[in-house]
Every structure is written in C-alpha cells, then in structure tokens.
mmCIF file of C-alpha atoms in Angstrom:
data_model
loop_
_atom_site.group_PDB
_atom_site.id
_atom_site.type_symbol
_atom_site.label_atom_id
_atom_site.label_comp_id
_atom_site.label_asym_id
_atom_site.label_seq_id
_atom_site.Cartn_x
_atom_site.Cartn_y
_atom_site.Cartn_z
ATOM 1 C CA UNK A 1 34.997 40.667 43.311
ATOM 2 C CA UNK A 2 32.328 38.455 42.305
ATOM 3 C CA UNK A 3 30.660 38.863 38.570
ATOM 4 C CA UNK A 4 27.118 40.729 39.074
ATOM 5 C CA UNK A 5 26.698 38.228 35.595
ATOM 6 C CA UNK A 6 23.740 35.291 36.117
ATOM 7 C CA UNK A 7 24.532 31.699 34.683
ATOM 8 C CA UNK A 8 21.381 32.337 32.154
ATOM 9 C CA UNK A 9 22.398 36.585 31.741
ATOM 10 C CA UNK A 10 23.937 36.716 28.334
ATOM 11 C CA UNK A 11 26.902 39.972 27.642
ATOM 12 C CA UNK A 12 25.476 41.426 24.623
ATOM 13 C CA UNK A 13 21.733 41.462 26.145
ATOM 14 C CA UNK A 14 23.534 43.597 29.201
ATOM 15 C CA UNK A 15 25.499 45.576 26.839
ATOM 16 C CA UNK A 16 22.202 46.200 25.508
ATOM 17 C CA UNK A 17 20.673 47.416 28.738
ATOM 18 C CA UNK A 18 23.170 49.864 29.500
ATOM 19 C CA UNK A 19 21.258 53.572 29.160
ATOM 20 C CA UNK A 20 23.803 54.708 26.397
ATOM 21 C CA UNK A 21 23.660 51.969 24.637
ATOM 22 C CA UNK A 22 19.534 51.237 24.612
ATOM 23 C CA UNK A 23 18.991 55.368 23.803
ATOM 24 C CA UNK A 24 20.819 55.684 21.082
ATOM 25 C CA UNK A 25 19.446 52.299 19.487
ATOM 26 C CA UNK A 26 16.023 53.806 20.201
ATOM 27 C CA UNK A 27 17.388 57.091 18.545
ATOM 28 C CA UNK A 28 18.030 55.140 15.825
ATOM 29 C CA UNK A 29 15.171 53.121 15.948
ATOM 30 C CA UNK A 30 13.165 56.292 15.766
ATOM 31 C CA UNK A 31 14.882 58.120 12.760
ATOM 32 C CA UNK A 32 14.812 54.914 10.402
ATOM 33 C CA UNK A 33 11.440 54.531 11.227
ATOM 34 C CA UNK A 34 10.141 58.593 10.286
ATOM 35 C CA UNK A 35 12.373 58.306 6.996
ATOM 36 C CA UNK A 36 10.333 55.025 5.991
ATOM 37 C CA UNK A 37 7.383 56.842 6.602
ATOM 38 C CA UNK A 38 8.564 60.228 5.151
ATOM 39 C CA UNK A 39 10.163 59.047 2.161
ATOM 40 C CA UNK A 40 7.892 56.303 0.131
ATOM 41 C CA UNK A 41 11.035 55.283 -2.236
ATOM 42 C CA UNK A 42 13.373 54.844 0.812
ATOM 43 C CA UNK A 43 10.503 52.406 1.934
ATOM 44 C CA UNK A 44 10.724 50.096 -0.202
ATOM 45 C CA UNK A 45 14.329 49.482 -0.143
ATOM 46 C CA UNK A 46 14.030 49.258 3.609
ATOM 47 C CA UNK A 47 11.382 46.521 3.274
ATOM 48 C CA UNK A 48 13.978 44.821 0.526
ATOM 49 C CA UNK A 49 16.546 45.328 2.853
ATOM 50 C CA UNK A 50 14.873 44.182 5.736
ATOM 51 C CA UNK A 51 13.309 40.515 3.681
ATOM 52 C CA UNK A 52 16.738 40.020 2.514
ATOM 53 C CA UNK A 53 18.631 40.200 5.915
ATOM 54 C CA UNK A 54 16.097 38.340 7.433
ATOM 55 C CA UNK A 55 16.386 35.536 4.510
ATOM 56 C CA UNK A 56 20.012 35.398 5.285
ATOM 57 C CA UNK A 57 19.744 34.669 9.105
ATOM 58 C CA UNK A 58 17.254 31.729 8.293
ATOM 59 C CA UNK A 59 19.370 30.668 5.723
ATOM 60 C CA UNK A 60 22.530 30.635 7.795
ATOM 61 C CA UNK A 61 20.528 29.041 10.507
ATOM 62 C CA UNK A 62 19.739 26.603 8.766
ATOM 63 C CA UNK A 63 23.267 26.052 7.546
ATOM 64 C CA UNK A 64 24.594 25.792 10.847
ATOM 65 C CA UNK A 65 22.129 23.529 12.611
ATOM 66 C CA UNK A 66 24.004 20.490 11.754
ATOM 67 C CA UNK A 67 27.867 21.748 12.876
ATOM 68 C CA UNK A 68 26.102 23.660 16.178
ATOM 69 C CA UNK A 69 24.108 19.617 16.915
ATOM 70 C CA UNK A 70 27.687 18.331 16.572
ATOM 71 C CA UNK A 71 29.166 20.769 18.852
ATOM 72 C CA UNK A 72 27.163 21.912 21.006
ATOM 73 C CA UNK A 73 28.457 20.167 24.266
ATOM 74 C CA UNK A 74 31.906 21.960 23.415
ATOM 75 C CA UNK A 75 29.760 25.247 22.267
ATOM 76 C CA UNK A 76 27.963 25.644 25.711
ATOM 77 C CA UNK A 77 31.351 25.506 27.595
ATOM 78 C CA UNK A 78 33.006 27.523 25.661
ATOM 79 C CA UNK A 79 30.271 29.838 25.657
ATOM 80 C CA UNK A 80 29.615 29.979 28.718
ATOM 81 C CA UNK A 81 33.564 30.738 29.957
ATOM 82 C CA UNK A 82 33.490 33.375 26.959
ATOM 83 C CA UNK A 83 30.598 35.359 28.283
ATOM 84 C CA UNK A 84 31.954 34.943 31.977
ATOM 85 C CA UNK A 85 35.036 36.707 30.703
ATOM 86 C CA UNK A 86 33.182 39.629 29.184
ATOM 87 C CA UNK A 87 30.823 40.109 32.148
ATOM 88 C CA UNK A 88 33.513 40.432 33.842
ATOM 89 C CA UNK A 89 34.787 43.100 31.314
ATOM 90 C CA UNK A 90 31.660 44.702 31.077
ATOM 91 C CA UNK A 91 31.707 45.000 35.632
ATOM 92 C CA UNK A 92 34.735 46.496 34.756
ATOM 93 C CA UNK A 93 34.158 49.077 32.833
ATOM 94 C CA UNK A 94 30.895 50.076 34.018
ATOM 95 C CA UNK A 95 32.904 50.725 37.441
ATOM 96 C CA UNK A 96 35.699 52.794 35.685
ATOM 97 C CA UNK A 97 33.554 54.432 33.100
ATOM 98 C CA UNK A 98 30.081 55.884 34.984
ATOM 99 C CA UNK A 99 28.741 57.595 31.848
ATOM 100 C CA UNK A 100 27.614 54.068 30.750
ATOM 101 C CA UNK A 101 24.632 54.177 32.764
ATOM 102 C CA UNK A 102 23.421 57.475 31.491
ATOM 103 C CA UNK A 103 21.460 58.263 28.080
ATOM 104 C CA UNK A 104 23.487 59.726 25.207
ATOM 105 C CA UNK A 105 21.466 63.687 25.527
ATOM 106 C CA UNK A 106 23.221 63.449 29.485
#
C-alpha cells in the first residue's frame, strides 16, 4: 500500500501528531510549567537549563553549517529515503497498534 507520508511531511513531526504522543507532551508541558511557577528555586535552574540548551543548539548549528553546505545534496537524499522508510514504519504501526491515535487518560 501506498505511504499516507507527503514529500514535504517529516516522521518525527507525525510522530508528534499522534494523540498519545502530543497528550502526554502537553502533560508534561503542563507539570514543568506549575513547578516553575510553584517553586521559585526550581525556576531558576529551569531558566539556566533552558539558556544553556538553547546555547548548545546554536552552537552546534553553527558547527555544522559548513559539513551540512558540503553535503547537503547527499543529505537531502538520504534524508528523504530515511524518512520514507519510517513513514512507512510509522503506517505500520498505527494500523497494528490503534491505541496510537488515542490520548494517554483513554
């Protein structure tokens, strides 16, 4: 059968759709956010936390710009037959596992 993925659909922003999957981020999303707020010490080191991880994906970025420019006609084909492969996976399993598309409480 024929891949329900689109040329521009990316895996891991499907994965991301599924109901399980986008509940319990937003459970999760929702409990870091009242212990911030509920705990002023925990705060800060979420906000240190937070600065620093995002200073390490610019940084890494930046360090990879060069190698990805060099790459990148072999980088979007392999890409692209990567995340062909695990939509297909993902059709899969969402056919043989049916709880996928419901939230985490069902």
């Amino acid at each position: 059968p024929m891949s329900i993925c689109h040329v521009q659909e990316n895996v891991l922003q499907r994965v991301l759709q599924l109901p399980v999957v986008s509940s319990t981020c937003e459970t999760l999303q929702r409990k870091y956010s009242s212990t911030k707020e509920s705990h002023p010490l925990m705060a800060s080191v979420c906000e240190v936390y937070e600065r620093g991880v995002q200073g390490a994906g610019a940084l890494a970025m930046w360090g990879m710009e060069p190698v990805v420019r060099r790459l990148e006609p072999q980088c979007e084909s392999a890409v692209a037959v990567a995340n062909n492969l695990a939509c297909r996976g993902l059709d899969h399993l969402e056919e043989k596992i049916p709880a996928l598309q419901y939230p985490v409480d069902k």
